[in-house]
Amino acid sequence: MTSSTADTIRLRVSRYRPETDSAPHFDEYDVPLRKEWTVLDGLNHVKNEVDTTLSFRWSCRMGICGSCGMTVDGEPKLTCGTFLSDYAPGPVTVEPLANFPVARDLVVDITDFLQKLPRVSPWIIRPDEHRNVEPEVEYLQTPGQLDVYRQFSMCINCMLCYSACPVYGLDPEFIGPAAIALAERYDLDSRDHGTSQRIDVLGAHDGVWACTFVGECTKVCPKHVDPASAIQRYKLKTALHTVKAFLLPRGAR
Amino acid sequence: MSPSGGTPTDLRPYRPRISTWWWTRKRSYIVFVLRELSSVFIAWFVVFLVLLVYAIGQSEAAYRTFLDWASSPWVIALNVLSLVFVLLHTVTWFALTPQAMEVRIDDWKVPGFHILAGQYTGLVVVSLFVLWLVTL
């Protein structure tokens, strides 16, 4: 291994092998510094040319699949959209996403999120039937109705928001930013009638009220979803729901 | 996917611990913690106001005693510190309001700076009213 030069940049990569290691350590690799190379390209170079034992997740390389989230110099990032040249002359520290158990090297275990997500029923719920939508019926929507929820539908489940959220780090029961943003996405959909179901889940102690509005989820979101906004708006919604349930007869709610 | 014979319980994941000092790691975390801390000083101002009203309700002598106590250096120092935190509290929460509430008129989303302008206008109006009240 040579030292970093103008044409190369050093990656400090967190390594954890569960068979042998009790805690992660750093390995260093020098990779070519090219204008168009991302951190993910650097990691793939290491995997292909230097050390085949390095483990990390990736798929699309274009910010759509949400697989390649990692901590780059302390910030949660999609590594496919994070350019090495922005960190020159380096070194660049690459660690797994914070707040999740580390399965191996840069791979985290997101089972917790996968179990939480279906609890908020992130699909269109119709009032009249058990089926979600009639396949042969068109449910029309105006551009204005689409605009109401569109930003929340951009979530790619990349987990950067969970990684940035100190509340989730300290209290893993918290249902978390992406799940609540997706609940809001369906609540705001003019075709959906599932709000009352979701409010029961999100109004609980591990729901929206666990959030203290740190706002980091929104800052790190690569798709500009603004989960912090979704959570605060959901707080208002659950509060109004509680007041209405207290004041109004059942039929008027 | 686990290899054949293996189960996810064999993963032996590493679970990092969160340091007590996690909030010193980033500037935005520090601002957040200061904003949360500012509630304590808001509470102090409420207590101070209640003590003032109570003293006025007692007698003129009690009010004089209160004023003497309130002009002691440590109370002034505490109140100046509290004022700084109350300003931080106001500015940071005002700045967050457009994120917490979306105002729509038909299909038009009211821009955040309109909400902010409304808040600061309200603050000025209430402050002027209080100023008029106490200097009456």
GROMACS .gro file of C-alpha atoms in nm:
model
  389
    1MET     CA    1   0.000   0.000   0.000
    2THR     CA    2   0.136   0.338  -0.100
    3SER     CA    3   0.074   0.662   0.081
    4SER     CA    4  -0.192   0.905  -0.043
    5THR     CA    5  -0.083   1.113  -0.340
    6ALA     CA    6  -0.263   1.369  -0.556
    7ASP     CA    7  -0.411   1.086  -0.765
    8THR     CA    8  -0.528   0.876  -0.476
    9ILE     CA    9  -0.731   0.926  -0.163
   10ARG     CA   10  -0.720   0.720   0.154
   11LEU     CA   11  -1.035   0.546   0.280
   12ARG     CA   12  -1.052   0.459   0.650
   13VAL     CA   13  -1.306   0.180   0.649
   14SER     CA   14  -1.470   0.034   0.958
   15ARG     CA   15  -1.431  -0.344   0.965
   16TYR     CA   16  -1.620  -0.589   1.184
   17ARG     CA   17  -1.611  -0.964   1.142
   18PRO     CA   18  -1.855  -1.124   1.385
   19GLU     CA   19  -1.673  -1.462   1.380
   20THR     CA   20  -1.350  -1.319   1.517
   21ASP     CA   21  -1.391  -0.956   1.626
   22SER     CA   22  -1.541  -0.829   1.948
   23ALA     CA   23  -1.553  -0.470   1.821
   24PRO     CA   24  -1.495  -0.289   1.489
   25HIS     CA   25  -1.156  -0.153   1.386
   26PHE     CA   26  -1.040   0.056   1.089
   27ASP     CA   27  -0.856  -0.066   0.779
   28GLU     CA   28  -0.703   0.185   0.541
   29TYR     CA   29  -0.705   0.167   0.163
   30ASP     CA   30  -0.575   0.406  -0.099
   31VAL     CA   31  -0.808   0.433  -0.397
   32PRO     CA   32  -0.783   0.636  -0.719
   33LEU     CA   33  -0.912   0.992  -0.679
   34ARG     CA   34  -1.112   1.063  -0.991
   35LYS     CA   35  -1.346   1.354  -1.044
   36GLU     CA   36  -1.648   1.134  -1.112
   37TRP     CA   37  -1.579   0.870  -0.847
   38THR     CA   38  -1.810   0.837  -0.548
   39VAL     CA   39  -1.733   0.679  -0.211
   40LEU     CA   40  -1.919   0.372  -0.338
   41ASP     CA   41  -1.690   0.355  -0.642
   42GLY     CA   42  -1.394   0.367  -0.403
   43LEU     CA   43  -1.538   0.081  -0.197
   44ASN     CA   44  -1.605  -0.124  -0.510
   45HIS     CA   45  -1.245  -0.064  -0.618
   46VAL     CA   46  -1.127  -0.201  -0.283
   47LYS     CA   47  -1.361  -0.498  -0.310
   48ASN     CA   48  -1.255  -0.580  -0.668
   49GLU     CA   49  -0.884  -0.500  -0.656
   50VAL     CA   50  -0.752  -0.494  -0.301
   51ASP     CA   51  -0.954  -0.680  -0.038
   52THR     CA   52  -1.237  -0.909  -0.143
   53THR     CA   53  -1.345  -0.967   0.217
   54LEU     CA   54  -1.492  -0.617   0.253
   55SER     CA   55  -1.872  -0.629   0.290
   56PHE     CA   56  -2.117  -0.350   0.209
   57ARG     CA   57  -2.460  -0.311   0.049
   58TRP     CA   58  -2.527  -0.140  -0.280
   59SER     CA   59  -2.738  -0.183  -0.588
   60CYS     CA   60  -2.848   0.093  -0.824
   61ARG     CA   61  -2.561   0.350  -0.799
   62MET     CA   62  -2.809   0.631  -0.872
   63GLY     CA   63  -2.981   0.726  -0.549
   64ILE     CA   64  -3.299   0.526  -0.607
   65CYS     CA   65  -3.261   0.192  -0.428
   66GLY     CA   66  -3.153   0.325  -0.088
   67SER     CA   67  -2.912   0.037  -0.021
   68CYS     CA   68  -2.576   0.211   0.008
   69GLY     CA   69  -2.635   0.435   0.312
   70MET     CA   70  -2.324   0.463   0.530
   71THR     CA   71  -2.163   0.711   0.765
   72VAL     CA   72  -1.909   0.919   0.571
   73ASP     CA   73  -1.690   1.142   0.789
   74GLY     CA   74  -1.954   1.127   1.061
   75GLU     CA   75  -2.254   1.213   0.839
   76PRO     CA   76  -2.513   0.965   0.712
   77LYS     CA   77  -2.487   0.963   0.332
   78LEU     CA   78  -2.586   0.764   0.026
   79THR     CA   79  -2.236   0.664  -0.081
   80CYS     CA   80  -2.341   0.653  -0.448
   81GLY     CA   81  -2.408   1.027  -0.435
   82THR     CA   82  -2.111   1.129  -0.222
   83PHE     CA   83  -1.807   1.225  -0.424
   84LEU     CA   84  -1.454   1.144  -0.314
   85SER     CA   85  -1.326   1.474  -0.458
   86ASP     CA   86  -1.536   1.664  -0.200
   87TYR     CA   87  -1.323   1.502   0.071
   88ALA     CA   88  -0.983   1.555  -0.092
   89PRO     CA   89  -0.708   1.529   0.019
   90GLY     CA   90  -0.866   1.285   0.263
   91PRO     CA   91  -0.863   1.057   0.445
   92VAL     CA   92  -1.233   0.970   0.422
   93THR     CA   93  -1.377   0.774   0.712
   94VAL     CA   94  -1.647   0.525   0.613
   95GLU     CA   95  -1.850   0.359   0.888
   96PRO     CA   96  -2.179   0.169   0.897
   97LEU     CA   97  -2.497   0.369   0.962
   98ALA     CA   98  -2.524   0.470   1.327
   99ASN     CA   99  -2.807   0.352   1.557
  100PHE     CA  100  -2.831   0.005   1.399
  101PRO     CA  101  -2.665  -0.323   1.498
  102VAL     CA  102  -2.366  -0.392   1.271
  103ALA     CA  103  -2.392  -0.730   1.099
  104ARG     CA  104  -2.051  -0.715   0.927
  105ASP     CA  105  -1.814  -0.437   0.813
  106LEU     CA  106  -2.046  -0.170   0.665
  107VAL     CA  107  -2.363  -0.381   0.667
  108VAL     CA  108  -2.627  -0.297   0.929
  109ASP     CA  109  -2.927  -0.499   1.042
  110ILE     CA  110  -3.246  -0.304   0.965
  111THR     CA  111  -3.491  -0.574   1.081
  112ASP     CA  112  -3.624  -0.331   1.342
  113PHE     CA  113  -3.743  -0.087   1.073
  114LEU     CA  114  -3.887  -0.366   0.859
  115GLN     CA  115  -4.099  -0.473   1.156
  116LYS     CA  116  -4.210  -0.118   1.235
  117LEU     CA  117  -4.302  -0.009   0.882
  118PRO     CA  118  -4.612  -0.233   0.833
  119ARG     CA  119  -4.748  -0.117   1.171
  120VAL     CA  120  -4.836   0.223   1.016
  121SER     CA  121  -5.026   0.055   0.726
  122PRO     CA  122  -4.833   0.227   0.446
  123TRP     CA  123  -5.087   0.148   0.175
  124ILE     CA  124  -5.419   0.290   0.057
  125ILE     CA  125  -5.704   0.180   0.281
  126ARG     CA  126  -6.056   0.204   0.139
  127PRO     CA  127  -6.353   0.242   0.371
  128ASP     CA  128  -6.583  -0.015   0.220
  129GLU     CA  129  -6.398  -0.336   0.155
  130HIS     CA  130  -6.111  -0.555   0.266
  131ARG     CA  131  -5.938  -0.518  -0.069
  132ASN     CA  132  -5.722  -0.209  -0.085
  133VAL     CA  133  -5.818  -0.083  -0.431
  134GLU     CA  134  -6.040  -0.210  -0.710
  135PRO     CA  135  -5.809  -0.297  -0.998
  136GLU     CA  136  -6.065  -0.206  -1.265
  137VAL     CA  137  -6.171   0.126  -1.111
  138GLU     CA  138  -5.986   0.451  -1.165
  139TYR     CA  139  -5.941   0.663  -0.855
  140LEU     CA  140  -5.887   1.006  -1.001
  141GLN     CA  141  -5.677   1.272  -0.837
  142THR     CA  142  -5.617   1.637  -0.925
  143PRO     CA  143  -5.259   1.773  -0.948
  144GLY     CA  144  -5.337   1.969  -0.632
  145GLN     CA  145  -5.436   1.652  -0.444
  146LEU     CA  146  -5.116   1.483  -0.564
  147ASP     CA  147  -4.908   1.781  -0.457
  148VAL     CA  148  -5.035   1.751  -0.099
  149TYR     CA  149  -4.856   1.420  -0.034
  150ARG     CA  150  -4.603   1.390  -0.316
  151GLN     CA  151  -4.286   1.483  -0.125
  152PHE     CA  152  -4.358   1.214   0.137
  153SER     CA  153  -4.390   0.952  -0.137
  154MET     CA  154  -4.026   1.006  -0.238
  155CYS     CA  155  -3.890   0.801   0.055
  156ILE     CA  156  -3.655   0.520  -0.052
  157ASN     CA  157  -3.616   0.359   0.294
  158CYS     CA  158  -3.243   0.428   0.296
  159MET     CA  159  -3.238   0.466   0.680
  160LEU     CA  160  -3.026   0.782   0.680
  161CYS     CA  161  -3.295   0.955   0.890
  162TYR     CA  162  -3.288   0.679   1.154
  163SER     CA  163  -2.912   0.703   1.159
  164ALA     CA  164  -2.923   1.081   1.214
  165CYS     CA  165  -3.198   1.068   1.480
  166PRO     CA  166  -3.065   1.084   1.837
  167VAL     CA  167  -3.412   0.994   1.970
  168TYR     CA  168  -3.405   0.664   1.781
  169GLY     CA  169  -3.048   0.604   1.900
  170LEU     CA  170  -3.142   0.656   2.264
  171ASP     CA  171  -3.489   0.499   2.249
  172PRO     CA  172  -3.504   0.220   1.987
  173GLU     CA  173  -3.877   0.177   2.056
  174PHE     CA  174  -3.941   0.503   1.864
  175ILE     CA  175  -4.119   0.412   1.542
  176GLY     CA  176  -3.896   0.660   1.360
  177PRO     CA  177  -3.890   0.931   1.090
  178ALA     CA  178  -3.936   0.732   0.766
  179ALA     CA  179  -4.224   0.521   0.898
  180ILE     CA  180  -4.410   0.832   1.015
  181ALA     CA  181  -4.341   1.018   0.689
  182LEU     CA  182  -4.487   0.721   0.500
  183ALA     CA  183  -4.790   0.714   0.731
  184GLU     CA  184  -4.841   1.082   0.651
  185ARG     CA  185  -4.798   1.010   0.280
  186TYR     CA  186  -5.103   0.779   0.286
  187ASP     CA  187  -5.302   0.991   0.533
  188LEU     CA  188  -5.276   1.288   0.298
  189ASP     CA  189  -5.376   1.084  -0.006
  190SER     CA  190  -5.728   1.180  -0.115
  191ARG     CA  191  -5.804   0.815  -0.199
  192ASP     CA  192  -5.714   0.687   0.149
  193HIS     CA  193  -5.944   0.641   0.448
  194GLY     CA  194  -5.700   0.483   0.693
  195THR     CA  195  -5.613   0.780   0.914
  196SER     CA  196  -5.804   0.652   1.218
  197GLN     CA  197  -5.609   0.323   1.208
  198ARG     CA  198  -5.273   0.500   1.181
  199ILE     CA  199  -5.351   0.753   1.453
  200ASP     CA  200  -5.396   0.468   1.702
  201VAL     CA  201  -5.042   0.347   1.625
  202LEU     CA  202  -4.871   0.685   1.597
  203GLY     CA  203  -5.046   0.844   1.895
  204ALA     CA  204  -4.894   0.583   2.128
  205HIS     CA  205  -4.588   0.655   2.344
  206ASP     CA  206  -4.345   0.513   2.085
  207GLY     CA  207  -4.509   0.712   1.804
  208VAL     CA  208  -4.491   1.081   1.715
  209TRP     CA  209  -4.470   1.202   2.076
  210ALA     CA  210  -4.128   1.044   2.124
  211CYS     CA  211  -3.991   1.295   1.870
  212THR     CA  212  -3.831   1.608   2.017
  213PHE     CA  213  -3.793   1.785   1.679
  214VAL     CA  214  -3.416   1.770   1.648
  215GLY     CA  215  -3.477   1.803   1.273
  216GLU     CA  216  -3.171   1.608   1.160
  217CYS     CA  217  -3.384   1.352   0.971
  218THR     CA  218  -3.485   1.622   0.725
  219LYS     CA  219  -3.132   1.757   0.689
  220VAL     CA  220  -2.984   1.420   0.589
  221CYS     CA  221  -3.269   1.300   0.365
  222PRO     CA  222  -3.129   1.251   0.013
  223LYS     CA  223  -3.480   1.269  -0.140
  224HIS     CA  224  -3.597   1.590   0.035
  225VAL     CA  225  -3.883   1.414   0.212
  226ASP     CA  226  -3.888   1.627   0.531
  227PRO     CA  227  -3.985   1.360   0.788
  228ALA     CA  228  -3.953   1.618   1.070
  229SER     CA  229  -4.239   1.812   0.914
  230ALA     CA  230  -4.449   1.496   0.879
  231ILE     CA  231  -4.397   1.414   1.248
  232GLN     CA  232  -4.487   1.762   1.378
  233ARG     CA  233  -4.795   1.775   1.156
  234TYR     CA  234  -4.891   1.431   1.283
  235LYS     CA  235  -4.861   1.557   1.641
  236LEU     CA  236  -5.114   1.830   1.561
  237LYS     CA  237  -5.339   1.572   1.397
  238THR     CA  238  -5.333   1.331   1.694
  239ALA     CA  239  -5.389   1.620   1.937
  240LEU     CA  240  -5.693   1.742   1.740
  241HIS     CA  241  -5.819   1.385   1.718
  242THR     CA  242  -5.800   1.350   2.097
  243VAL     CA  243  -5.981   1.680   2.153
  244LYS     CA  244  -6.252   1.587   1.902
  245ALA     CA  245  -6.294   1.243   2.058
  246PHE     CA  246  -6.346   1.414   2.393
  247LEU     CA  247  -6.583   1.690   2.278
  248LEU     CA  248  -6.782   1.558   1.985
  249PRO     CA  249  -7.036   1.274   1.962
  250ARG     CA  250  -6.919   0.973   1.764
  251GLY     CA  251  -7.099   1.062   1.440
  252ALA     CA  252  -6.948   1.410   1.408
  253ARG     CA  253  -6.579   1.314   1.433
  254MET     CA  254  -3.006  -1.408   0.354
  255SER     CA  255  -2.847  -1.651   0.592
  256PRO     CA  256  -2.650  -1.942   0.444
  257SER     CA  257  -2.806  -2.287   0.469
  258GLY     CA  258  -2.796  -2.409   0.825
  259GLY     CA  259  -2.733  -2.060   0.958
  260THR     CA  260  -2.999  -1.847   1.124
  261PRO     CA  261  -3.006  -1.472   1.183
  262THR     CA  262  -2.932  -1.540   1.550
  263ASP     CA  263  -2.585  -1.656   1.441
  264LEU     CA  264  -2.506  -1.304   1.318
  265ARG     CA  265  -2.367  -1.185   1.652
  266PRO     CA  266  -2.415  -0.819   1.555
  267TYR     CA  267  -2.207  -0.546   1.713
  268ARG     CA  268  -2.424  -0.298   1.904
  269PRO     CA  269  -2.252   0.038   1.944
  270ARG     CA  270  -2.319   0.230   2.265
  271ILE     CA  271  -2.441   0.590   2.253
  272SER     CA  272  -2.211   0.821   2.447
  273THR     CA  273  -2.361   1.054   2.708
  274TRP     CA  274  -2.190   1.332   2.515
  275TRP     CA  275  -2.351   1.245   2.178
  276TRP     CA  276  -2.489   1.600   2.151
  277THR     CA  277  -2.141   1.757   2.141
  278ARG     CA  278  -2.062   1.574   1.816
  279LYS     CA  279  -2.246   1.814   1.584
  280ARG     CA  280  -2.326   2.184   1.595
  281SER     CA  281  -2.693   2.119   1.515
  282TYR     CA  282  -2.718   1.875   1.808
  283ILE     CA  283  -2.571   2.140   2.042
  284VAL     CA  284  -2.823   2.399   1.922
  285PHE     CA  285  -3.100   2.145   1.978
  286VAL     CA  286  -2.988   2.074   2.335
  287LEU     CA  287  -2.961   2.450   2.408
  288ARG     CA  288  -3.310   2.497   2.268
  289GLU     CA  289  -3.444   2.224   2.496
  290LEU     CA  290  -3.255   2.374   2.791
  291SER     CA  291  -3.414   2.712   2.721
  292SER     CA  292  -3.745   2.576   2.856
  293VAL     CA  293  -3.593   2.586   3.205
  294PHE     CA  294  -3.537   2.962   3.170
  295ILE     CA  295  -3.889   3.010   3.032
  296ALA     CA  296  -4.011   2.837   3.348
  297TRP     CA  297  -3.792   3.069   3.559
  298PHE     CA  298  -3.951   3.377   3.398
  299VAL     CA  299  -4.295   3.237   3.481
  300VAL     CA  300  -4.189   3.185   3.845
  301PHE     CA  301  -4.043   3.539   3.854
  302LEU     CA  302  -4.368   3.684   3.720
  303VAL     CA  303  -4.577   3.489   3.971
  304LEU     CA  304  -4.353   3.614   4.257
  305LEU     CA  305  -4.395   3.971   4.128
  306VAL     CA  306  -4.774   3.948   4.108
  307TYR     CA  307  -4.786   3.780   4.451
  308ALA     CA  308  -4.574   4.061   4.605
  309ILE     CA  309  -4.798   4.328   4.451
  310GLY     CA  310  -5.101   4.146   4.592
  311GLN     CA  311  -4.953   4.138   4.944
  312SER     CA  312  -4.867   4.499   5.023
  313GLU     CA  313  -4.659   4.792   4.910
  314ALA     CA  314  -4.384   4.689   5.153
  315ALA     CA  315  -4.376   4.337   5.005
  316TYR     CA  316  -4.350   4.490   4.659
  317ARG     CA  317  -4.055   4.710   4.773
  318THR     CA  318  -3.884   4.401   4.919
  319PHE     CA  319  -3.939   4.217   4.592
  320LEU     CA  320  -3.788   4.506   4.392
  321ASP     CA  321  -3.482   4.515   4.624
  322TRP     CA  322  -3.438   4.139   4.581
  323ALA     CA  323  -3.488   4.164   4.202
  324SER     CA  324  -3.216   4.429   4.174
  325SER     CA  325  -2.955   4.221   4.354
  326PRO     CA  326  -2.667   4.135   4.120
  327TRP     CA  327  -2.723   3.760   4.104
  328VAL     CA  328  -3.095   3.800   4.015
  329ILE     CA  329  -3.004   4.050   3.743
  330ALA     CA  330  -2.736   3.814   3.613
  331LEU     CA  331  -2.981   3.524   3.614
  332ASN     CA  332  -3.244   3.731   3.434
  333VAL     CA  333  -3.000   3.849   3.168
  334LEU     CA  334  -2.896   3.487   3.108
  335SER     CA  335  -3.264   3.389   3.100
  336LEU     CA  336  -3.338   3.663   2.847
  337VAL     CA  337  -3.069   3.526   2.615
  338PHE     CA  338  -3.218   3.178   2.638
  339VAL     CA  339  -3.574   3.308   2.593
  340LEU     CA  340  -3.463   3.488   2.276
  341LEU     CA  341  -3.297   3.167   2.155
  342HIS     CA  342  -3.618   2.978   2.238
  343THR     CA  343  -3.831   3.228   2.046
  344VAL     CA  344  -3.611   3.250   1.737
  345THR     CA  345  -3.552   2.874   1.706
  346TRP     CA  346  -3.917   2.777   1.757
  347PHE     CA  347  -4.042   3.049   1.523
  348ALA     CA  348  -3.797   2.921   1.261
  349LEU     CA  349  -3.936   2.568   1.301
  350THR     CA  350  -4.304   2.664   1.278
  351PRO     CA  351  -4.339   2.658   0.896
  352GLN     CA  352  -4.209   2.300   0.909
  353ALA     CA  353  -4.460   2.199   1.176
  354MET     CA  354  -4.767   2.349   1.010
  355GLU     CA  355  -4.864   2.356   0.649
  356VAL     CA  356  -5.121   2.619   0.560
  357ARG     CA  357  -5.303   2.561   0.234
  358ILE     CA  358  -5.558   2.788   0.075
  359ASP     CA  359  -5.718   2.574  -0.194
  360ASP     CA  360  -5.416   2.444  -0.389
  361TRP     CA  361  -5.187   2.728  -0.282
  362LYS     CA  362  -4.934   2.645  -0.013
  363VAL     CA  363  -4.870   2.951   0.201
  364PRO     CA  364  -4.491   3.013   0.194
  365GLY     CA  365  -4.297   2.973   0.518
  366PHE     CA  366  -4.189   3.336   0.538
  367HIS     CA  367  -4.555   3.446   0.556
  368ILE     CA  368  -4.597   3.231   0.868
  369LEU     CA  369  -4.271   3.369   1.011
  370ALA     CA  370  -4.378   3.727   0.933
  371GLY     CA  371  -4.709   3.663   1.112
  372GLN     CA  372  -4.528   3.536   1.421
  373TYR     CA  373  -4.284   3.826   1.442
  374THR     CA  374  -4.568   4.074   1.381
  375GLY     CA  375  -4.759   3.911   1.668
  376LEU     CA  376  -4.450   3.931   1.889
  377VAL     CA  377  -4.403   4.302   1.816
  378VAL     CA  378  -4.773   4.381   1.875
  379VAL     CA  379  -4.783   4.194   2.207
  380SER     CA  380  -4.450   4.347   2.317
  381LEU     CA  381  -4.575   4.700   2.238
  382PHE     CA  382  -4.898   4.630   2.430
  383VAL     CA  383  -4.701   4.509   2.734
  384LEU     CA  384  -4.470   4.810   2.707
  385TRP     CA  385  -4.775   5.042   2.697
  386LEU     CA  386  -4.925   4.854   2.994
  387VAL     CA  387  -4.621   4.885   3.221
  388THR     CA  388  -4.535   5.244   3.128
  389LEU     CA  389  -4.895   5.364   3.159
   0.00000   0.00000   0.00000
